[in-house]
Coordinates of C-alpha atoms in Angstrom, one line a residue:
X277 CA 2.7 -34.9 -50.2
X278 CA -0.8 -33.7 -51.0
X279 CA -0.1 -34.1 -55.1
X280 CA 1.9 -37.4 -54.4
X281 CA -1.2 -38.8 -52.2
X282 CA -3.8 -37.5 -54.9
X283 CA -1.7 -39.6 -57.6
X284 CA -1.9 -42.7 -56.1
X285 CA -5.6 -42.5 -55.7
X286 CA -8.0 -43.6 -58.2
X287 CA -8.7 -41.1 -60.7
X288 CA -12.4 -40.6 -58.6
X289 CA -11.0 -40.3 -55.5
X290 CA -8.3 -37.5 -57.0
X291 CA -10.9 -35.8 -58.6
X292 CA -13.2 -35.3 -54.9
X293 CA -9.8 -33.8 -53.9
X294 CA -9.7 -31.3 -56.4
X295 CA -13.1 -30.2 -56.9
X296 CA -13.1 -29.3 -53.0
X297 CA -9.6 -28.2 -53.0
X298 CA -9.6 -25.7 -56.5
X299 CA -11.2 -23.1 -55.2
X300 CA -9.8 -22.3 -52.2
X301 CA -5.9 -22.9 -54.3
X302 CA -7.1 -20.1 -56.6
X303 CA -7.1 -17.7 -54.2
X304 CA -3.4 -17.4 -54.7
X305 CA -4.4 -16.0 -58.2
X306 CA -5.9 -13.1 -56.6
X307 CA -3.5 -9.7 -57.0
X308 CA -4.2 -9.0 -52.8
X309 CA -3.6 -13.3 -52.3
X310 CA -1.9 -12.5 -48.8
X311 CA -4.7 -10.2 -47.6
X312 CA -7.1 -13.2 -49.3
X313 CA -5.2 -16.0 -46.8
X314 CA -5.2 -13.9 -43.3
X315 CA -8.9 -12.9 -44.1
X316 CA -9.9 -16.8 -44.7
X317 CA -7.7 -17.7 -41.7
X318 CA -9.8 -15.4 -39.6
X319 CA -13.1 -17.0 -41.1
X320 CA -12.3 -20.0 -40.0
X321 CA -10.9 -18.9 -36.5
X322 CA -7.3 -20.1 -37.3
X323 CA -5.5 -16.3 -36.9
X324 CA -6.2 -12.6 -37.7
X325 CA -6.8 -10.8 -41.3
X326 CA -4.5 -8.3 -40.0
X327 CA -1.9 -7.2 -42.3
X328 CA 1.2 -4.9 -42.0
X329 CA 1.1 -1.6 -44.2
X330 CA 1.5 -0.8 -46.9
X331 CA -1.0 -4.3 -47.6
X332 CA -4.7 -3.4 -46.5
X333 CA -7.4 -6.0 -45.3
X334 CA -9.5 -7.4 -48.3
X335 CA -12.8 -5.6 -48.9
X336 CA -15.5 -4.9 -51.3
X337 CA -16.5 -8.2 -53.9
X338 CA -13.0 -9.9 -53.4
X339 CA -14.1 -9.6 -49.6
X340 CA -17.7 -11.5 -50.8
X341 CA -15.8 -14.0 -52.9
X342 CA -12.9 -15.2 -50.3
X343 CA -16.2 -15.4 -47.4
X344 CA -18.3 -17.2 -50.3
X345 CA -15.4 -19.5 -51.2
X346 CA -15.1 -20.1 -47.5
X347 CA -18.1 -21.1 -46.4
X348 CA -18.3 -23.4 -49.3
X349 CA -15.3 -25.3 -47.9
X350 CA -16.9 -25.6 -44.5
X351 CA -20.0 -26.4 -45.7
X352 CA -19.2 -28.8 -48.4
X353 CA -16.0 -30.1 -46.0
X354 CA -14.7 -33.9 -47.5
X355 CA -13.5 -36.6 -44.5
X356 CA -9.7 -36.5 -46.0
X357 CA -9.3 -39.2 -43.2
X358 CA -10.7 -41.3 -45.6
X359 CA -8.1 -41.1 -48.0
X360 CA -5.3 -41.1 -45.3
X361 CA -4.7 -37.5 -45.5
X362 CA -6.4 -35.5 -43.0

């Protein structure tokens, strides 16, 4: 829905999307990407970074980069309402 919704925008509109989106979608590139999700989860008080074994919880820069890559979202935060998407 999100791709089909960013499509029919003007190419502008799609490209607020994806500058604010992108980084938090490249997460998934990240070798501990499950640890990466329950860790920004927690950040933003939507669960716990709690993982079963044998994953452990995200630390050391990867740990700075999720909480920097985080707080950029919330800080930066776009009104998808706007675009009929929120």
């Amino acid at each position: 829905m999100f791709f089909q919704q960013s499509r029919a925008r003007p190419i502008e509109e799609a490209r607020e999307i994806y500058r604010w989106f992108m980084p938090r979608l490249r997460l998934d590139a990240i070798p501990m990407l499950v640890q990466c999700i329950k860790f920004a989860e927690r950040i933003a008080d939507r669960g716990s970074e709690n993982v079963r074994l044998p994953r452990l919880t995200v630390i050391g820069e990867e740990r700075a980069y999720v909480e920097q890559v985080i707080a950029h979202a919330l800080e930066t935060r776009i009104d998808l309402d706007k675009y009929n998407i929120g």
